[in-house]
Short mmCIF file of C-alpha atoms and ligand atoms in Angstrom, two decimals:
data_model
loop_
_atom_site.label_atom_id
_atom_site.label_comp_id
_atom_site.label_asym_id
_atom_site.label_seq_id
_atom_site.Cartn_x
_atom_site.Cartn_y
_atom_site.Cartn_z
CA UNK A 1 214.56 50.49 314.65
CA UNK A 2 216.14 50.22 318.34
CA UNK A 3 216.76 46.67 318.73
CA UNK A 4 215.55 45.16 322.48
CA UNK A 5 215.96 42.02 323.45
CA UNK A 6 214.79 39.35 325.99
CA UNK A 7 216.88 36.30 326.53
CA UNK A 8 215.44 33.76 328.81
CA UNK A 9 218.21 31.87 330.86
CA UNK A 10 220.55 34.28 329.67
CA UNK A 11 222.51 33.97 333.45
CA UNK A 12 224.69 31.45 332.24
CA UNK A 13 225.24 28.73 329.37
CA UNK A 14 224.08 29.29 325.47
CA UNK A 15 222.48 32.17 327.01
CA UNK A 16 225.04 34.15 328.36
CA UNK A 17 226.90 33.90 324.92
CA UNK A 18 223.99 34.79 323.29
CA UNK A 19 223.44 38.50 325.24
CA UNK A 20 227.53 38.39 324.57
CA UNK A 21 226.77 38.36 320.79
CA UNK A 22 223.53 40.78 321.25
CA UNK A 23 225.93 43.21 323.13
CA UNK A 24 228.09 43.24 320.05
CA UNK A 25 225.72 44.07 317.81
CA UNK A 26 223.99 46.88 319.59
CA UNK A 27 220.45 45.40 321.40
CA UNK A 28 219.74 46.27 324.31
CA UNK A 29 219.18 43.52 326.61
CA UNK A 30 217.47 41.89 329.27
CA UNK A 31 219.29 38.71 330.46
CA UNK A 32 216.57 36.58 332.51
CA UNK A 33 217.63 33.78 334.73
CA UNK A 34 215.50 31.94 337.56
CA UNK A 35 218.35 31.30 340.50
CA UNK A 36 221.83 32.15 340.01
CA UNK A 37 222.58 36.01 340.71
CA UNK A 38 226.08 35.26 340.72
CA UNK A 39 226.52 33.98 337.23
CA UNK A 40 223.68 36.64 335.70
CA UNK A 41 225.05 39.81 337.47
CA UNK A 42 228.65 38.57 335.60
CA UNK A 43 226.89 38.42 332.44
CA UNK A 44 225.49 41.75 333.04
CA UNK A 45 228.80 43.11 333.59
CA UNK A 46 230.69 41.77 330.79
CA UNK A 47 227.81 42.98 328.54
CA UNK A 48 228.10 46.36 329.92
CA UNK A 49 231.60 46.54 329.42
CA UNK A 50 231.12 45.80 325.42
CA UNK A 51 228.71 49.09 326.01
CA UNK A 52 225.06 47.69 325.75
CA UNK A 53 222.53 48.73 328.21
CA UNK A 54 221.15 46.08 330.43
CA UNK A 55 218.96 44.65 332.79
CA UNK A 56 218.94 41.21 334.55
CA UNK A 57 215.23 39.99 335.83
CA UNK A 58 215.13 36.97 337.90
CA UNK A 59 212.11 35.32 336.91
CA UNK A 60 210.94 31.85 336.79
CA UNK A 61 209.26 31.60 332.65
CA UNK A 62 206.92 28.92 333.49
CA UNK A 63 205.09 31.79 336.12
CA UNK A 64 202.86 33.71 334.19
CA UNK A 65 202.73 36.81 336.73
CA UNK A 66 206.73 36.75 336.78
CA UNK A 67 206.58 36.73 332.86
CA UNK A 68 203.82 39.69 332.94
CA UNK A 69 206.59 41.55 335.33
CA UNK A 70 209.44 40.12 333.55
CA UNK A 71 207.92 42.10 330.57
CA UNK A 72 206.97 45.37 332.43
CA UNK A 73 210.11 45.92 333.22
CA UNK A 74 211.65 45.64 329.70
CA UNK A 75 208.92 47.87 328.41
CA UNK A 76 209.87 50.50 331.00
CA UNK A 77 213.76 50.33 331.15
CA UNK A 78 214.78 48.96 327.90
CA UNK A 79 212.10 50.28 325.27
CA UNK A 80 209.63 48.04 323.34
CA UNK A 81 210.97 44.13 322.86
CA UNK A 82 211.65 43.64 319.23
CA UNK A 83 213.28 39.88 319.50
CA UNK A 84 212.88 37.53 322.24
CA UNK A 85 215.45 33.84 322.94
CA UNK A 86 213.47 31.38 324.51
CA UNK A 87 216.53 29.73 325.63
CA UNK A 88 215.72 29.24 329.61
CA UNK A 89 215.24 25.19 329.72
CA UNK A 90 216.03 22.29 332.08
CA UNK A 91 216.27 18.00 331.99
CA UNK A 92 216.11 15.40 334.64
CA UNK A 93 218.68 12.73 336.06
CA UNK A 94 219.09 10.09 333.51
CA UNK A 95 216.47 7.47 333.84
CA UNK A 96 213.99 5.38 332.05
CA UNK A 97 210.01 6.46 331.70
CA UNK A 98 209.30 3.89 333.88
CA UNK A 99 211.28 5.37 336.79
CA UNK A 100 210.24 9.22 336.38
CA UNK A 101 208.17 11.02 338.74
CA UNK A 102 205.31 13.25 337.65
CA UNK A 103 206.72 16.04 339.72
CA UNK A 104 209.74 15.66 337.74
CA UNK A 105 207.74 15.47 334.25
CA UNK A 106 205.86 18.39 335.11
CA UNK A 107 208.81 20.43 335.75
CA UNK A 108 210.33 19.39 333.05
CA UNK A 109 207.37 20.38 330.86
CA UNK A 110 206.63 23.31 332.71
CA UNK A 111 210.19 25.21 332.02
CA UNK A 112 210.37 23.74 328.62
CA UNK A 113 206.91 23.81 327.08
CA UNK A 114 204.64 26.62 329.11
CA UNK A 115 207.65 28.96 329.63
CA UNK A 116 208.37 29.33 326.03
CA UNK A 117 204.65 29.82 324.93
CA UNK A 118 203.97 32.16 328.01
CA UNK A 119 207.04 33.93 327.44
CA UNK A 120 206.22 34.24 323.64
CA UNK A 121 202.26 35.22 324.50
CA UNK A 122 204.03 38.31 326.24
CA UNK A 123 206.19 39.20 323.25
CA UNK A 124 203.66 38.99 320.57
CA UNK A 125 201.35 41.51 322.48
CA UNK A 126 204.14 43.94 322.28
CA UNK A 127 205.57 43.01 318.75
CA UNK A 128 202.53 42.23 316.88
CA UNK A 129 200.73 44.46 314.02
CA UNK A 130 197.72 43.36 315.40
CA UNK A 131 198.37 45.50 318.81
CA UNK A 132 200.32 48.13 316.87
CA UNK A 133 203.31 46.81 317.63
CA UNK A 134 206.26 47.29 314.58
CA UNK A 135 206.92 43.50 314.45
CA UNK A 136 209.87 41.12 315.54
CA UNK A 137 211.50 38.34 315.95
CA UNK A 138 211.41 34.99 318.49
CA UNK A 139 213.70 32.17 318.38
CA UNK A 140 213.39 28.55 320.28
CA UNK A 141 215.99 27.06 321.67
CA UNK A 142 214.94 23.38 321.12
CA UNK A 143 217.60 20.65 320.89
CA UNK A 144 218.22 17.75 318.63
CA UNK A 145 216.72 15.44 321.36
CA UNK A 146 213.66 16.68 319.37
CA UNK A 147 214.26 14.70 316.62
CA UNK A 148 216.34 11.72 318.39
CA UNK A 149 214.49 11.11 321.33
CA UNK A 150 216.92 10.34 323.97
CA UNK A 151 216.01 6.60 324.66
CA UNK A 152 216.99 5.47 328.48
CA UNK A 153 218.39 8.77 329.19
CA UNK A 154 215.38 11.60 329.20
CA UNK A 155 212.89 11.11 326.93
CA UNK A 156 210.43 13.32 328.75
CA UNK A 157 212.67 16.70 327.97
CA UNK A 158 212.79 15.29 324.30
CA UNK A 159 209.62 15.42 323.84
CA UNK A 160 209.41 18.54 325.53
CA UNK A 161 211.66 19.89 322.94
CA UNK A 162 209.51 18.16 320.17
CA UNK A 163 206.62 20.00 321.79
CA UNK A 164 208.54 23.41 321.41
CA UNK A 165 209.49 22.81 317.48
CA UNK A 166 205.44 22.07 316.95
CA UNK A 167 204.67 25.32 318.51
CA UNK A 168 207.57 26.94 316.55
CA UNK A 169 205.54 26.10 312.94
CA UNK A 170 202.42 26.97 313.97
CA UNK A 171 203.59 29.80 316.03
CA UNK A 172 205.48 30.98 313.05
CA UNK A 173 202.21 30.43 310.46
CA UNK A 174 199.69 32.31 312.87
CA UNK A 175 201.94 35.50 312.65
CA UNK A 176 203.49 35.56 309.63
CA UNK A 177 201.62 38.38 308.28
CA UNK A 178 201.88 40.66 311.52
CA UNK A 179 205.27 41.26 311.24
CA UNK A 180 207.28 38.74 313.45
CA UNK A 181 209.39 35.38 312.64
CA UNK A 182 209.57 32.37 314.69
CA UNK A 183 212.89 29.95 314.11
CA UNK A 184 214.32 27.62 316.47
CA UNK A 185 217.47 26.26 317.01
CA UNK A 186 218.18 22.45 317.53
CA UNK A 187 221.55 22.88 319.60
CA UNK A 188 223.40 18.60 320.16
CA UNK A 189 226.02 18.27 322.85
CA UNK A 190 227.16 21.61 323.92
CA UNK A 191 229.76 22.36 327.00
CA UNK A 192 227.54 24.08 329.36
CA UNK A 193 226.71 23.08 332.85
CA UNK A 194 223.38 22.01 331.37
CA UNK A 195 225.10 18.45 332.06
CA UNK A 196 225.23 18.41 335.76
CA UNK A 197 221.06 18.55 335.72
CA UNK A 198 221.52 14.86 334.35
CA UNK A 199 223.95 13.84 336.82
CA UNK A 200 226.44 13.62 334.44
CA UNK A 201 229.24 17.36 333.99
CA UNK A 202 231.22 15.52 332.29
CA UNK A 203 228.96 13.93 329.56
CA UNK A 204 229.93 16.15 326.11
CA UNK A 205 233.43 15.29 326.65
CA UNK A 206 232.52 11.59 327.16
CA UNK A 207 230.36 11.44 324.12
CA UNK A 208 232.49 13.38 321.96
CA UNK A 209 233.60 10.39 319.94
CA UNK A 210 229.93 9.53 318.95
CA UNK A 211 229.76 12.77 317.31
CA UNK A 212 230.20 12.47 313.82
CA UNK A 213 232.65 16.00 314.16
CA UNK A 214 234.03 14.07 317.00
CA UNK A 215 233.75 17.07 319.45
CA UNK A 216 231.31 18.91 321.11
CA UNK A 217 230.19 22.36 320.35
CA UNK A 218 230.75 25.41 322.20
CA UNK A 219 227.95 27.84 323.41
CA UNK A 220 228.95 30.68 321.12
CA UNK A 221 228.61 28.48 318.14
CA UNK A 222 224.97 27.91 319.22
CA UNK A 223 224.75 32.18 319.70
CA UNK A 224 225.64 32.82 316.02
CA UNK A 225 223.04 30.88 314.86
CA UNK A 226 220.49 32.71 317.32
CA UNK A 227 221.63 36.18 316.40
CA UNK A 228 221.45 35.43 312.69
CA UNK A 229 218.07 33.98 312.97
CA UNK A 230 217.01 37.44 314.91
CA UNK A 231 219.11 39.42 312.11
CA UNK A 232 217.27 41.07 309.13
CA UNK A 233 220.24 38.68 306.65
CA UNK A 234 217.45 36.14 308.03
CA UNK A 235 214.60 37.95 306.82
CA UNK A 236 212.72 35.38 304.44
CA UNK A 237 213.21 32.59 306.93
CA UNK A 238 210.51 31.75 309.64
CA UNK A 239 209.19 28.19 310.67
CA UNK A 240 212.74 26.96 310.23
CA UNK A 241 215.09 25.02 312.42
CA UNK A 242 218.85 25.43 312.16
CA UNK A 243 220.44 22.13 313.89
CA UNK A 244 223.58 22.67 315.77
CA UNK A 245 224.72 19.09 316.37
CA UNK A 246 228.31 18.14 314.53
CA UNK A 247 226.55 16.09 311.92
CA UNK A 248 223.95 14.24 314.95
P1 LIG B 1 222.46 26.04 331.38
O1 LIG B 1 223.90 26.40 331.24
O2 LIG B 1 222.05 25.06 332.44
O3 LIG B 1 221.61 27.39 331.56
C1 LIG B 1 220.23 27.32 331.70
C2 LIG B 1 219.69 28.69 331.99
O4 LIG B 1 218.25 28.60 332.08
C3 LIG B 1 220.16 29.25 333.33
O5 LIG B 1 220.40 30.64 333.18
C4 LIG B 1 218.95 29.03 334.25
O6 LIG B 1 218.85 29.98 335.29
C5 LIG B 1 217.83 29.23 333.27
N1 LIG B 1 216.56 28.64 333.71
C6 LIG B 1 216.27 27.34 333.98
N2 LIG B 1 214.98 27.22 334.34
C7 LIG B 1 214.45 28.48 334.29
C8 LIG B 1 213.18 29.01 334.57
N3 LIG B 1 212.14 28.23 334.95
N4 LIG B 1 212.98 30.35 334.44
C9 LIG B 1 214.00 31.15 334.05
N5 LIG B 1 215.23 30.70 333.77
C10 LIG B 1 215.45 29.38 333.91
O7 LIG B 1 221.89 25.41 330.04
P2 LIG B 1 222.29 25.58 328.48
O8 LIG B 1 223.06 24.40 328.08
O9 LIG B 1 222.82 26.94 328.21
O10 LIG B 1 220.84 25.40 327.85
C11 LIG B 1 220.11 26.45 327.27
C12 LIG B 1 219.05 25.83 326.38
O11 LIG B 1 219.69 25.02 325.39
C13 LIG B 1 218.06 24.91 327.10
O12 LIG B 1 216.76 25.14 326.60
C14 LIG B 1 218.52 23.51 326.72
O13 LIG B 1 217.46 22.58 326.71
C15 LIG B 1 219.05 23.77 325.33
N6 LIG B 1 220.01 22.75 324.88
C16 LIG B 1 221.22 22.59 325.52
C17 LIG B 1 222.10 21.61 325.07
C18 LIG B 1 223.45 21.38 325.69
O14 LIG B 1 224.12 20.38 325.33
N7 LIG B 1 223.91 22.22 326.58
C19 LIG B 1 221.74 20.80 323.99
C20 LIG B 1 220.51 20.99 323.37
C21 LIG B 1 219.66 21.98 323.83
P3 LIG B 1 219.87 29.99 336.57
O15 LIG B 1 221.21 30.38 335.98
O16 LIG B 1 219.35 31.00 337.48
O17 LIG B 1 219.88 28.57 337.08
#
């Protein structure tokens, strides 16, 4: 089966090593990103150079009409999706509950929350058995805040992410038997410029000796995990997360 996939945030970050790894092992690929044509049209290129075919769609994932176009144009350039990374995600400045506005809470929410399940509404109506689709695969990129929290620092985005890995296991239950697994990743402190959103680019490096590996983890570490998750070697596993946190 022609493998197609959709990577959400796939302009720069765990994404752009993801569509790396994709490219390597022959999907075709649409790299989505919301802002940054710069970075995403350099992803492009380095993925065309390793020889996949690709597309980059600027679309914001918590839109449902940019999702609905996001998705007509994979279905018309690419082929039908067969595995979709919701990866695309963002956090606020570092601050107590206390001090967060809703605007910021919402957006928060909105990227991490609504983008995944809108973005994943739009895959299973092309994957699923149910609309004669030949099945696939979807992985969410959560995070280990999920499970820790993030006390003082962002706990709205952690339980964002909390949010995502409930919607993974149900997700994953409601279509088991039409032909498409749901896993998520729980990525810890990984050296993208994910940091800056905080207000704080150099915060892996800082926190590296709290880490029980005592280093941070690179983006392409996160990608393997993603790509085996989407890989058939996965094929028994769904409703699963696969932390990538140096022992957090
Ligand atoms: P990153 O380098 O900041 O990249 C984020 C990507 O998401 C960018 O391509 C960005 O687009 C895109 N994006 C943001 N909001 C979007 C929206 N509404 N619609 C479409 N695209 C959107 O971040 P990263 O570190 O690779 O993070 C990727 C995922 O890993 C996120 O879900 C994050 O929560 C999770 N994670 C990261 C870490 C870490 O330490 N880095 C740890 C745990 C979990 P533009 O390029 O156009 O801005």
């Amino acid at each position: 089966m022609d493998k197609v996939i959709v990577i959400t945030g796939g302009g720069r970050g765990i994404g752009a090593a993801t569509a790396l790894l994709a490219a390597q092992q022959g999907y075709r690929i649409c790299i989505n990103y919301q802002s940054d044509d710069t970075s995403a049209h350099e992803v492009l290129d380095q993925v065309r150079a390793l020889g996949a075919q690709a597309i980059v769609v600027r679309a914001d994932v918590s839109d449902e009409d940019e999702v609905v176009r996001l998705f007509a144009r994979v279905d018309r350039e690419l082929g039908q999706v067969t595995a979709l990374v919701n990866n695309a995600g963002t956090v606020g400045h570092k601050s107590r509950v206390d001090e967060m506005s809703e605007v910021r809470i919402l957006h928060t929410l909105k990227t991490n929350v609504l983008g995944p399940i809108l973005c994943a509404k739009h895959a299973v109506l092309r994957m699923s058995a149910r609309y004669g689709g030949q099945g696939g695969n979807i992985v969410n990129v959560s995070s280990v805040a999920a499970r820790l929290g993030s006390p003082s620092e962002y706990v709205d985005y952690a339980a964002s992410k909390g949010a995502l890995d409930t919607f993974t296991l149900g997700l994953s239950k409601e279509l088991a038997s039409e032909g498409i697994r749901v896993n998520a990743v729980r990525p810890g402190y990984i050296f993208t410029d994910f940091h800056a959103l905080s207000g704080d680019p150099g915060r892996v490096s800082k926190l590296e000796p709290a880490i029980p590996m005592g280093r941070g983890g690179r983006p392409e570490e996160v990608a393997e995990a993603i790509i085996w998750l989407l890989s058939d070697k996965a094929s028994y596993t769904t409703g699963t997360f696969l932390d990538l946190g140096g022992g957090r």
